[in-house]
mmCIF file of C-alpha atoms and ligand atoms in Angstrom:
data_model
loop_
_atom_site.group_PDB
_atom_site.id
_atom_site.type_symbol
_atom_site.label_atom_id
_atom_site.label_comp_id
_atom_site.label_asym_id
_atom_site.label_seq_id
_atom_site.Cartn_x
_atom_site.Cartn_y
_atom_site.Cartn_z
ATOM 1 C CA UNK A 1 23.398 -27.591 12.471
ATOM 2 C CA UNK A 2 23.482 -23.791 12.338
ATOM 3 C CA UNK A 3 27.072 -23.859 10.998
ATOM 4 C CA UNK A 4 26.062 -26.288 8.229
ATOM 5 C CA UNK A 5 23.235 -24.026 7.193
ATOM 6 C CA UNK A 6 25.517 -21.015 7.065
ATOM 7 C CA UNK A 7 28.028 -22.892 4.909
ATOM 8 C CA UNK A 8 25.214 -23.988 2.595
ATOM 9 C CA UNK A 9 24.118 -20.385 2.097
ATOM 10 C CA UNK A 10 27.689 -19.266 1.411
ATOM 11 C CA UNK A 11 28.436 -22.036 -1.072
ATOM 12 C CA UNK A 12 25.420 -21.101 -3.125
ATOM 13 C CA UNK A 13 26.637 -17.541 -3.512
ATOM 14 C CA UNK A 14 30.383 -17.944 -3.976
ATOM 15 C CA UNK A 15 32.622 -20.364 -5.757
ATOM 16 C CA UNK A 16 35.277 -21.738 -3.404
ATOM 17 C CA UNK A 17 37.720 -24.423 -4.488
ATOM 18 C CA UNK A 18 39.573 -26.686 -2.092
ATOM 19 C CA UNK A 19 43.072 -28.164 -2.696
ATOM 20 C CA UNK A 20 43.182 -25.932 -5.728
ATOM 21 C CA UNK A 21 46.106 -26.447 -8.174
ATOM 22 C CA UNK A 22 48.306 -23.365 -8.609
ATOM 23 C CA UNK A 23 50.429 -24.533 -11.552
ATOM 24 C CA UNK A 24 48.618 -22.264 -14.007
ATOM 25 C CA UNK A 25 48.485 -19.442 -11.494
ATOM 26 C CA UNK A 26 52.220 -18.814 -11.139
ATOM 27 C CA UNK A 27 54.613 -17.874 -13.926
ATOM 28 C CA UNK A 28 57.323 -20.293 -12.630
ATOM 29 C CA UNK A 29 54.711 -23.039 -13.355
ATOM 30 C CA UNK A 30 55.333 -24.626 -9.969
ATOM 31 C CA UNK A 31 53.106 -27.553 -9.235
ATOM 32 C CA UNK A 32 51.685 -26.543 -5.851
ATOM 33 C CA UNK A 33 48.242 -26.267 -4.306
ATOM 34 C CA UNK A 34 46.225 -23.935 -2.100
ATOM 35 C CA UNK A 35 43.971 -25.282 0.682
ATOM 36 C CA UNK A 36 41.292 -22.911 -0.541
ATOM 37 C CA UNK A 37 40.918 -20.668 -3.581
ATOM 38 C CA UNK A 38 38.413 -18.079 -4.768
ATOM 39 C CA UNK A 39 38.166 -15.385 -7.419
ATOM 40 C CA UNK A 40 35.478 -12.907 -6.366
ATOM 41 C CA UNK A 41 34.383 -10.588 -9.155
ATOM 42 C CA UNK A 42 32.923 -7.810 -7.065
ATOM 43 C CA UNK A 43 33.138 -6.357 -3.593
ATOM 44 C CA UNK A 44 30.151 -8.263 -2.250
ATOM 45 C CA UNK A 45 31.579 -11.588 -3.370
ATOM 46 C CA UNK A 46 34.964 -10.603 -1.906
ATOM 47 C CA UNK A 47 33.372 -9.956 1.486
ATOM 48 C CA UNK A 48 31.510 -13.254 1.302
ATOM 49 C CA UNK A 49 34.724 -15.165 0.568
ATOM 50 C CA UNK A 50 36.420 -13.514 3.538
ATOM 51 C CA UNK A 51 33.449 -14.200 5.813
ATOM 52 C CA UNK A 52 33.268 -17.884 4.864
ATOM 53 C CA UNK A 53 33.705 -19.662 8.216
ATOM 54 C CA UNK A 54 36.685 -21.820 7.179
ATOM 55 C CA UNK A 55 38.553 -18.741 5.956
ATOM 56 C CA UNK A 56 38.376 -16.695 9.119
ATOM 57 C CA UNK A 57 41.439 -18.223 10.774
ATOM 58 C CA UNK A 58 43.328 -19.093 7.578
ATOM 59 C CA UNK A 59 46.409 -17.315 6.267
ATOM 60 C CA UNK A 60 45.484 -15.203 3.242
ATOM 61 C CA UNK A 61 47.456 -14.751 0.047
ATOM 62 C CA UNK A 62 46.234 -12.202 -2.501
ATOM 63 C CA UNK A 63 47.394 -13.234 -5.946
ATOM 64 C CA UNK A 64 47.369 -11.306 -9.222
ATOM 65 C CA UNK A 65 48.562 -13.400 -12.154
ATOM 66 C CA UNK A 66 51.367 -14.974 -10.105
ATOM 67 C CA UNK A 67 54.156 -13.364 -12.116
ATOM 68 C CA UNK A 68 56.238 -12.292 -9.126
ATOM 69 C CA UNK A 69 55.913 -15.198 -6.730
ATOM 70 C CA UNK A 70 57.891 -18.303 -5.784
ATOM 71 C CA UNK A 71 55.955 -21.117 -4.100
ATOM 72 C CA UNK A 72 58.390 -23.314 -2.175
ATOM 73 C CA UNK A 73 55.541 -25.487 -0.967
ATOM 74 C CA UNK A 74 51.750 -25.797 -0.956
ATOM 75 C CA UNK A 75 49.970 -22.792 0.493
ATOM 76 C CA UNK A 76 48.073 -23.792 3.601
ATOM 77 C CA UNK A 77 45.484 -21.052 3.444
ATOM 78 C CA UNK A 78 43.216 -19.059 1.177
ATOM 79 C CA UNK A 79 44.530 -17.868 -2.174
ATOM 80 C CA UNK A 80 42.320 -14.992 -3.271
ATOM 81 C CA UNK A 81 42.488 -13.605 -6.776
ATOM 82 C CA UNK A 82 40.583 -10.337 -7.098
ATOM 83 C CA UNK A 83 38.394 -10.775 -10.190
ATOM 84 C CA UNK A 84 37.237 -7.163 -10.731
ATOM 85 C CA UNK A 85 37.166 -6.164 -14.390
ATOM 86 C CA UNK A 86 36.391 -2.961 -16.257
ATOM 87 C CA UNK A 87 37.974 0.169 -17.709
ATOM 88 C CA UNK A 88 36.240 3.492 -17.128
ATOM 89 C CA UNK A 89 37.181 7.140 -17.686
ATOM 90 C CA UNK A 90 36.275 8.872 -14.426
ATOM 91 C CA UNK A 91 37.675 12.356 -15.050
ATOM 92 C CA UNK A 92 38.611 14.402 -18.106
ATOM 93 C CA UNK A 93 40.136 17.891 -18.138
ATOM 94 C CA UNK A 94 42.007 19.380 -21.079
ATOM 95 C CA UNK A 95 44.548 16.822 -22.256
ATOM 96 C CA UNK A 96 44.441 14.879 -19.016
ATOM 97 C CA UNK A 97 42.181 12.063 -18.034
ATOM 98 C CA UNK A 98 41.855 9.666 -15.126
ATOM 99 C CA UNK A 99 40.984 6.070 -15.972
ATOM 100 C CA UNK A 100 39.818 3.517 -13.392
ATOM 101 C CA UNK A 101 40.782 -0.085 -14.142
ATOM 102 C CA UNK A 102 39.706 -3.352 -12.468
ATOM 103 C CA UNK A 103 42.429 -5.242 -10.566
ATOM 104 C CA UNK A 104 41.905 -8.373 -12.615
ATOM 105 C CA UNK A 105 42.587 -6.783 -16.009
ATOM 106 C CA UNK A 106 45.792 -8.065 -17.600
ATOM 107 C CA UNK A 107 48.475 -5.376 -17.373
ATOM 108 C CA UNK A 108 49.705 -5.513 -20.948
ATOM 109 C CA UNK A 109 46.210 -5.744 -22.455
ATOM 110 C CA UNK A 110 45.343 -2.615 -20.484
ATOM 111 C CA UNK A 111 48.454 -0.807 -21.799
ATOM 112 C CA UNK A 112 47.574 -1.845 -25.371
ATOM 113 C CA UNK A 113 43.976 -0.682 -24.881
ATOM 114 C CA UNK A 114 45.071 2.680 -23.454
ATOM 115 C CA UNK A 115 47.379 3.368 -26.410
ATOM 116 C CA UNK A 116 44.666 2.344 -28.860
ATOM 117 C CA UNK A 117 42.264 4.781 -27.209
ATOM 118 C CA UNK A 118 44.835 7.585 -27.382
ATOM 119 C CA UNK A 119 45.469 7.636 -23.612
ATOM 120 C CA UNK A 120 49.229 7.949 -23.311
ATOM 121 C CA UNK A 121 51.888 7.548 -20.647
ATOM 122 C CA UNK A 122 52.243 3.814 -20.126
ATOM 123 C CA UNK A 123 54.073 2.882 -23.363
ATOM 124 C CA UNK A 124 57.389 2.058 -21.633
ATOM 125 C CA UNK A 125 55.598 -0.388 -19.351
ATOM 126 C CA UNK A 126 54.489 -2.554 -22.295
ATOM 127 C CA UNK A 127 54.704 -6.340 -22.029
ATOM 128 C CA UNK A 128 55.254 -6.456 -18.267
ATOM 129 C CA UNK A 129 53.524 -9.641 -17.105
ATOM 130 C CA UNK A 130 50.877 -9.569 -14.385
ATOM 131 C CA UNK A 131 47.578 -7.959 -13.472
ATOM 132 C CA UNK A 132 46.654 -4.308 -13.004
ATOM 133 C CA UNK A 133 45.946 -4.871 -9.297
ATOM 134 C CA UNK A 134 49.476 -6.128 -8.600
ATOM 135 C CA UNK A 135 51.192 -3.293 -10.427
ATOM 136 C CA UNK A 136 51.152 -0.790 -7.513
ATOM 137 C CA UNK A 137 52.296 -3.401 -4.992
ATOM 138 C CA UNK A 138 55.835 -3.401 -6.293
ATOM 139 C CA UNK A 139 55.566 -0.139 -8.262
ATOM 140 C CA UNK A 140 56.423 -1.873 -11.538
ATOM 141 C CA UNK A 141 58.945 -0.052 -13.673
ATOM 142 C CA UNK A 142 60.810 -0.391 -16.934
ATOM 143 C CA UNK A 143 62.786 1.727 -19.401
ATOM 144 C CA UNK A 144 62.704 4.916 -17.363
ATOM 145 C CA UNK A 145 59.042 4.902 -16.303
ATOM 146 C CA UNK A 146 57.508 3.606 -13.087
ATOM 147 C CA UNK A 147 53.868 3.003 -12.296
ATOM 148 C CA UNK A 148 54.030 5.830 -9.738
ATOM 149 C CA UNK A 149 54.591 8.352 -12.580
ATOM 150 C CA UNK A 150 51.066 7.696 -13.899
ATOM 151 C CA UNK A 151 49.318 6.609 -10.727
ATOM 152 C CA UNK A 152 46.316 8.497 -9.353
ATOM 153 C CA UNK A 153 44.769 6.290 -6.623
ATOM 154 C CA UNK A 154 43.787 2.746 -5.696
ATOM 155 C CA UNK A 155 40.573 1.438 -4.268
ATOM 156 C CA UNK A 156 41.167 -1.364 -1.815
ATOM 157 C CA UNK A 157 39.376 -3.419 0.793
ATOM 158 C CA UNK A 158 40.917 -2.587 4.153
ATOM 159 C CA UNK A 159 41.025 -5.811 6.173
ATOM 160 C CA UNK A 160 41.699 -3.917 9.429
ATOM 161 C CA UNK A 161 38.873 -1.402 9.184
ATOM 162 C CA UNK A 162 36.634 -3.697 7.114
ATOM 163 C CA UNK A 163 35.758 -1.011 4.599
ATOM 164 C CA UNK A 164 36.529 0.094 1.064
ATOM 165 C CA UNK A 165 39.156 2.840 1.047
ATOM 166 C CA UNK A 166 40.763 5.068 -1.554
ATOM 167 C CA UNK A 167 44.524 5.598 -1.196
ATOM 168 C CA UNK A 168 46.263 8.402 -3.053
ATOM 169 C CA UNK A 169 49.827 8.647 -4.298
ATOM 170 C CA UNK A 170 51.238 9.880 -0.997
ATOM 171 C CA UNK A 171 49.496 7.199 1.059
ATOM 172 C CA UNK A 172 51.005 4.456 -1.102
ATOM 173 C CA UNK A 173 54.594 5.641 -0.339
ATOM 174 C CA UNK A 174 56.053 4.362 -3.594
ATOM 175 C CA UNK A 175 59.772 3.676 -3.895
ATOM 176 C CA UNK A 176 61.983 1.570 -6.128
ATOM 177 C CA UNK A 177 60.002 -1.677 -6.464
ATOM 178 C CA UNK A 178 58.218 -0.894 -3.219
ATOM 179 C CA UNK A 179 55.059 0.540 -1.678
ATOM 180 C CA UNK A 180 53.109 0.269 1.585
ATOM 181 C CA UNK A 181 51.423 -2.820 0.105
ATOM 182 C CA UNK A 182 54.613 -4.830 0.395
ATOM 183 C CA UNK A 183 56.113 -2.750 3.203
ATOM 184 C CA UNK A 184 54.644 -1.549 6.447
ATOM 185 C CA UNK A 185 51.028 -2.340 5.514
ATOM 186 C CA UNK A 186 51.702 -5.745 3.963
ATOM 187 C CA UNK A 187 48.614 -7.936 4.222
ATOM 188 C CA UNK A 188 46.245 -5.092 5.112
ATOM 189 C CA UNK A 189 44.699 -4.176 1.760
ATOM 190 C CA UNK A 190 43.141 -6.053 -1.144
ATOM 191 C CA UNK A 191 43.375 -3.809 -4.202
ATOM 192 C CA UNK A 192 40.184 -3.874 -6.275
ATOM 193 C CA UNK A 193 40.778 -0.989 -8.733
ATOM 194 C CA UNK A 194 43.637 1.252 -9.828
ATOM 195 C CA UNK A 195 43.263 4.714 -11.379
ATOM 196 C CA UNK A 196 45.823 6.219 -13.760
ATOM 197 C CA UNK A 197 46.382 9.814 -14.863
ATOM 198 C CA UNK A 198 47.058 9.709 -18.590
ATOM 199 C CA UNK A 199 47.393 12.245 -21.361
ATOM 200 C CA UNK A 200 45.824 12.537 -24.796
ATOM 201 C CA UNK A 201 48.969 14.362 -25.945
ATOM 202 C CA UNK A 202 51.936 11.991 -26.440
ATOM 203 C CA UNK A 203 54.920 12.552 -24.150
ATOM 204 C CA UNK A 204 57.453 9.955 -25.243
ATOM 205 C CA UNK A 205 60.057 8.876 -22.674
ATOM 206 C CA UNK A 206 63.116 7.848 -24.669
ATOM 207 C CA UNK A 207 65.961 8.538 -22.267
ATOM 208 C CA UNK A 208 66.575 5.056 -20.832
ATOM 209 C CA UNK A 209 69.487 2.991 -22.174
ATOM 210 C CA UNK A 210 68.985 1.846 -25.741
ATOM 211 C CA UNK A 211 65.398 3.108 -26.153
ATOM 212 C CA UNK A 212 66.194 6.261 -28.173
ATOM 213 C CA UNK A 213 68.641 4.419 -30.427
ATOM 214 C CA UNK A 214 66.154 1.630 -31.198
ATOM 215 C CA UNK A 215 63.294 4.116 -31.644
ATOM 216 C CA UNK A 216 65.317 6.118 -34.161
ATOM 217 C CA UNK A 217 66.478 2.950 -35.920
ATOM 218 C CA UNK A 218 62.828 1.876 -36.278
ATOM 219 C CA UNK A 219 61.996 5.398 -37.604
ATOM 220 C CA UNK A 220 59.499 5.684 -34.748
ATOM 221 C CA UNK A 221 57.417 8.764 -34.064
ATOM 222 C CA UNK A 222 54.227 7.729 -32.237
ATOM 223 C CA UNK A 223 53.352 6.086 -28.881
ATOM 224 C CA UNK A 224 52.330 2.995 -30.893
ATOM 225 C CA UNK A 225 55.848 2.871 -32.349
ATOM 226 C CA UNK A 226 57.342 3.227 -28.884
ATOM 227 C CA UNK A 227 55.259 0.300 -27.633
ATOM 228 C CA UNK A 228 56.551 -1.824 -30.518
ATOM 229 C CA UNK A 229 60.168 -0.874 -29.762
ATOM 230 C CA UNK A 230 59.780 -1.663 -26.039
ATOM 231 C CA UNK A 231 58.203 -5.020 -26.906
ATOM 232 C CA UNK A 232 61.100 -5.799 -29.254
ATOM 233 C CA UNK A 233 63.739 -4.857 -26.635
ATOM 234 C CA UNK A 234 62.055 -6.927 -23.933
ATOM 235 C CA UNK A 235 61.424 -9.937 -26.163
ATOM 236 C CA UNK A 236 65.055 -10.013 -27.299
ATOM 237 C CA UNK A 237 66.364 -9.942 -23.748
ATOM 238 C CA UNK A 238 63.855 -11.663 -21.496
ATOM 239 C CA UNK A 239 62.479 -15.217 -21.589
ATOM 240 C CA UNK A 240 58.796 -15.714 -22.441
ATOM 241 C CA UNK A 241 57.151 -17.199 -19.302
ATOM 242 C CA UNK A 242 54.889 -19.288 -21.575
ATOM 243 C CA UNK A 243 58.019 -21.059 -22.765
ATOM 244 C CA UNK A 244 60.335 -20.918 -19.761
ATOM 245 C CA UNK A 245 58.859 -20.443 -16.307
ATOM 246 C CA UNK A 246 60.239 -17.270 -14.728
ATOM 247 C CA UNK A 247 59.208 -14.274 -12.644
ATOM 248 C CA UNK A 248 61.147 -11.475 -14.358
ATOM 249 C CA UNK A 249 63.906 -9.929 -12.265
ATOM 250 C CA UNK A 250 64.448 -12.268 -9.337
ATOM 251 C CA UNK A 251 66.503 -9.773 -7.312
ATOM 252 C CA UNK A 252 66.294 -6.006 -6.893
ATOM 253 C CA UNK A 253 69.152 -3.797 -8.024
ATOM 254 C CA UNK A 254 70.937 -3.131 -4.726
ATOM 255 C CA UNK A 255 71.453 0.323 -3.282
ATOM 256 C CA UNK A 256 74.865 0.469 -1.670
ATOM 257 C CA UNK A 257 76.532 3.019 0.519
ATOM 258 C CA UNK A 258 78.909 5.333 -1.378
ATOM 259 C CA UNK A 259 81.864 4.191 0.739
ATOM 260 C CA UNK A 260 81.205 0.526 -0.090
ATOM 261 C CA UNK A 261 80.746 1.547 -3.715
ATOM 262 C CA UNK A 262 84.168 3.270 -3.728
ATOM 263 C CA UNK A 263 85.798 0.067 -2.421
ATOM 264 C CA UNK A 264 84.149 -1.991 -5.194
ATOM 265 C CA UNK A 265 85.254 0.565 -7.773
ATOM 266 C CA UNK A 266 88.906 0.338 -6.716
ATOM 267 C CA UNK A 267 88.908 -3.348 -7.619
ATOM 268 C CA UNK A 268 86.409 -3.123 -10.510
ATOM 269 C CA UNK A 269 86.834 0.267 -12.228
ATOM 270 C CA UNK A 270 84.227 -0.711 -14.844
ATOM 271 C CA UNK A 271 81.394 -1.212 -12.311
ATOM 272 C CA UNK A 272 78.205 0.352 -13.749
ATOM 273 C CA UNK A 273 76.161 2.513 -11.372
ATOM 274 C CA UNK A 274 73.273 4.927 -11.094
ATOM 275 C CA UNK A 275 73.434 7.622 -8.405
ATOM 276 C CA UNK A 276 70.408 7.434 -6.158
ATOM 277 C CA UNK A 277 68.948 10.070 -3.862
ATOM 278 C CA UNK A 278 70.898 10.348 -0.627
ATOM 279 C CA UNK A 279 74.217 8.731 0.014
ATOM 280 C CA UNK A 280 73.642 5.622 -2.071
ATOM 281 C CA UNK A 281 74.509 4.136 -5.452
ATOM 282 C CA UNK A 282 72.433 1.644 -7.395
ATOM 283 C CA UNK A 283 74.509 -1.151 -8.936
ATOM 284 C CA UNK A 284 72.890 -3.443 -11.533
ATOM 285 C CA UNK A 285 72.341 -6.828 -9.878
ATOM 286 C CA UNK A 286 72.805 -8.395 -13.344
ATOM 287 C CA UNK A 287 76.380 -7.087 -13.402
ATOM 288 C CA UNK A 288 77.151 -8.419 -9.896
ATOM 289 C CA UNK A 289 75.689 -11.812 -10.825
ATOM 290 C CA UNK A 290 77.605 -11.939 -14.107
ATOM 291 C CA UNK A 291 80.911 -11.000 -12.412
ATOM 292 C CA UNK A 292 80.280 -13.675 -9.783
ATOM 293 C CA UNK A 293 80.260 -16.287 -12.543
ATOM 294 C CA UNK A 294 76.529 -17.011 -12.600
ATOM 295 C CA UNK A 295 75.549 -15.663 -16.031
ATOM 296 C CA UNK A 296 73.944 -18.443 -18.102
ATOM 297 C CA UNK A 297 74.737 -21.021 -15.408
ATOM 298 C CA UNK A 298 72.401 -23.973 -14.942
ATOM 299 C CA UNK A 299 72.062 -26.538 -12.146
ATOM 300 C CA UNK A 300 69.562 -29.290 -12.949
ATOM 301 C CA UNK A 301 66.350 -27.625 -14.049
ATOM 302 C CA UNK A 302 67.179 -24.126 -12.802
ATOM 303 C CA UNK A 303 69.371 -21.520 -14.434
ATOM 304 C CA UNK A 304 70.011 -17.842 -15.011
ATOM 305 C CA UNK A 305 68.799 -16.578 -18.383
ATOM 306 C CA UNK A 306 71.841 -16.282 -20.701
ATOM 307 C CA UNK A 307 71.114 -12.723 -21.894
ATOM 308 C CA UNK A 308 69.813 -11.406 -18.541
ATOM 309 C CA UNK A 309 71.199 -13.221 -15.477
ATOM 310 C CA UNK A 310 68.863 -11.298 -13.177
ATOM 311 C CA UNK A 311 66.120 -13.628 -14.380
ATOM 312 C CA UNK A 312 66.009 -17.173 -12.954
ATOM 313 C CA UNK A 313 64.386 -19.774 -15.163
ATOM 314 C CA UNK A 314 62.585 -23.034 -14.487
ATOM 315 C CA UNK A 315 63.807 -24.968 -17.523
ATOM 316 C CA UNK A 316 61.610 -27.977 -16.882
ATOM 317 C CA UNK A 317 59.849 -29.280 -13.803
ATOM 318 C CA UNK A 318 61.982 -27.606 -11.114
ATOM 319 C CA UNK A 319 60.522 -27.291 -7.630
ATOM 320 C CA UNK A 320 60.201 -23.991 -5.810
ATOM 321 C CA UNK A 321 62.777 -25.180 -3.279
ATOM 322 C CA UNK A 322 65.304 -25.893 -6.071
ATOM 323 C CA UNK A 323 64.833 -22.377 -7.442
ATOM 324 C CA UNK A 324 65.166 -20.928 -3.964
ATOM 325 C CA UNK A 325 68.369 -22.914 -3.255
ATOM 326 C CA UNK A 326 69.818 -21.775 -6.584
ATOM 327 C CA UNK A 327 69.053 -18.146 -5.731
ATOM 328 C CA UNK A 328 70.646 -18.631 -2.308
ATOM 329 C CA UNK A 329 73.913 -19.756 -3.923
ATOM 330 C CA UNK A 330 73.960 -16.620 -6.093
ATOM 331 C CA UNK A 331 73.230 -14.467 -3.074
ATOM 332 C CA UNK A 332 76.082 -16.052 -1.098
ATOM 333 C CA UNK A 333 78.610 -15.677 -3.935
ATOM 334 C CA UNK A 334 77.730 -12.021 -4.582
ATOM 335 C CA UNK A 335 78.039 -11.334 -0.854
ATOM 336 C CA UNK A 336 81.393 -13.173 -0.620
ATOM 337 C CA UNK A 337 82.877 -11.441 -3.680
ATOM 338 C CA UNK A 338 81.443 -7.923 -3.381
ATOM 339 C CA UNK A 339 80.155 -7.653 0.184
ATOM 340 C CA UNK A 340 76.726 -6.746 -1.266
ATOM 341 C CA UNK A 341 73.624 -8.560 -0.071
ATOM 342 C CA UNK A 342 71.054 -8.919 -2.829
ATOM 343 C CA UNK A 343 67.390 -8.743 -1.937
ATOM 344 C CA UNK A 344 64.873 -11.006 -3.659
ATOM 345 C CA UNK A 345 62.292 -9.067 -5.607
ATOM 346 C CA UNK A 346 59.924 -12.024 -5.898
ATOM 347 C CA UNK A 347 57.548 -12.865 -3.102
ATOM 348 C CA UNK A 348 58.756 -16.141 -1.543
ATOM 349 C CA UNK A 349 56.056 -18.332 -0.009
HETATM 350 N N1 EPU B 401 73.967 -6.062 -17.100
HETATM 351 C C1 EPU B 401 75.068 -6.879 -17.038
HETATM 352 N N2 EPU B 401 75.002 -8.115 -17.628
HETATM 353 C C2 EPU B 401 73.872 -8.543 -18.244
HETATM 354 C C3 EPU B 401 72.735 -7.707 -18.303
HETATM 355 C C4 EPU B 401 72.814 -6.463 -17.715
HETATM 356 O O1 EPU B 401 76.107 -6.526 -16.508
HETATM 357 O O2 EPU B 401 73.895 -9.672 -18.730
HETATM 358 C C5 EPU B 401 74.062 -4.727 -16.473
HETATM 359 C C6 EPU B 401 74.512 -3.671 -17.477
HETATM 360 O O3 EPU B 401 75.354 -2.763 -16.834
HETATM 361 C C7 EPU B 401 73.187 -2.994 -17.842
HETATM 362 C C8 EPU B 401 72.488 -3.046 -16.507
HETATM 363 O O4 EPU B 401 72.829 -4.329 -15.980
HETATM 364 O O5 EPU B 401 73.384 -1.707 -18.291
HETATM 365 C C9 EPU B 401 70.998 -2.858 -16.546
HETATM 366 O O6 EPU B 401 70.404 -3.901 -17.304
HETATM 367 P P1 EPU B 401 68.901 -3.753 -17.848
HETATM 368 O O7 EPU B 401 68.743 -2.476 -18.584
HETATM 369 O O8 EPU B 401 68.512 -5.025 -18.490
HETATM 370 O O9 EPU B 401 68.058 -3.554 -16.541
HETATM 371 P P2 EPU B 401 68.047 -4.292 -15.126
HETATM 372 O O10 EPU B 401 68.511 -3.317 -14.115
HETATM 373 O O11 EPU B 401 68.748 -5.592 -15.170
HETATM 374 C C10 EPU B 401 65.668 -3.404 -14.615
HETATM 375 C C11 EPU B 401 64.399 -3.948 -14.051
HETATM 376 C C12 EPU B 401 63.620 -4.694 -15.126
HETATM 377 C C13 EPU B 401 63.344 -3.749 -16.282
HETATM 378 C C14 EPU B 401 64.670 -3.208 -16.807
HETATM 379 C C15 EPU B 401 64.493 -2.162 -17.881
HETATM 380 C C16 EPU B 401 64.864 -4.362 -11.700
HETATM 381 C C17 EPU B 401 65.070 -5.367 -10.620
HETATM 382 N N3 EPU B 401 64.676 -4.828 -12.926
HETATM 383 O O12 EPU B 401 66.471 -4.525 -14.952
HETATM 384 O O13 EPU B 401 62.383 -5.078 -14.559
HETATM 385 O O14 EPU B 401 62.634 -4.394 -17.333
HETATM 386 O O15 EPU B 401 65.389 -2.574 -15.717
HETATM 387 O O16 EPU B 401 64.031 -0.988 -17.323
HETATM 388 O O17 EPU B 401 64.856 -3.161 -11.418
HETATM 389 C C18 EPU B 401 61.290 -6.851 -13.379
HETATM 390 O O18 EPU B 401 61.183 -6.074 -12.435
HETATM 391 O O19 EPU B 401 60.846 -8.022 -13.319
HETATM 392 C C19 EPU B 401 61.973 -6.409 -14.595
HETATM 393 C C20 EPU B 401 62.188 -7.223 -15.628
#
């Protein structure tokens, strides 16, 4: 009786969906379901969702826009999408300003908005799919800029301490496609807002790969021009998830020991590489995959994208397990041929 009353009170205040379809909530368009789903738009609603009796013992999955996830099966638990919106300047000093953004804002719309307002620094991160709240989790990066370069702090609900906390740059321990949110503190925090340190004076980053060449070719001079060039480079190389289900880079670029790298180089003198801090070399996973014979390869409904084999594509109606099995075959071949074990960048459920 008492339990029923409690549930009745909760259901009036929050919107919880059972057996909720996830097809539109993951960029691979996988047809799976979550036992329970909610999108709280503020902290109070978030706490109510978490306190809902059925949710207390359930596994929890915090989802942004589902652009970096592979569902192999239904999720037997609560899928929670933070629904916090809003863009607010919280600090301004000279040319610098700090802007606080709600976790649920779309990443690329936020980048477009910032450039329009004259808040610069995120141009190279244009057109990356996903939400603002997910961006720090894997420290998104592209064309020579990473989120950490413009990051100020996050606000997050701490599930251990049951309180709202603010974590600064150091606390987040950012690395290449990594942070505490997917490392040692995985599952502890629900990010509600992210703050960025931007600049009203343009500081164009043109040093990565073909960016400068394309920028010059387009007679670019402004941050708006740089955004356009980045969008053109990405669109030419990467599949549009609206058309072909995908989650961007499926694997990380591996860091290998210099001695292993030297062995690879003896056999493949043309191996591309980027020296990393310490005793390691970063080798492009796309190159390893291409040399292993997987570029543009397709099995059934799953394939590698012909112009960027680091991206796995759901051509039509593949299951998460099929995509996973396909990725496993790539992983095994790269290991057999090069002795390098690739790590999946996507979150496998
Ligand atoms: N390469 C090949 N064959 C190919 C494509 C690329 O050998 O078909 C080699 C080339 O040597 C090339 C190198 O891979 O120079 C790097 O390729 P690219 O510049 O496309 O970058 P990437 O390392 O494959 C990374 C990020 C992308 C990001 C781009 C641009 C990772 C895992 N991926 O890809 O991020 O857009 O750099 O900065 O670090 C994502 O994370 O989802 C993502 C798309």
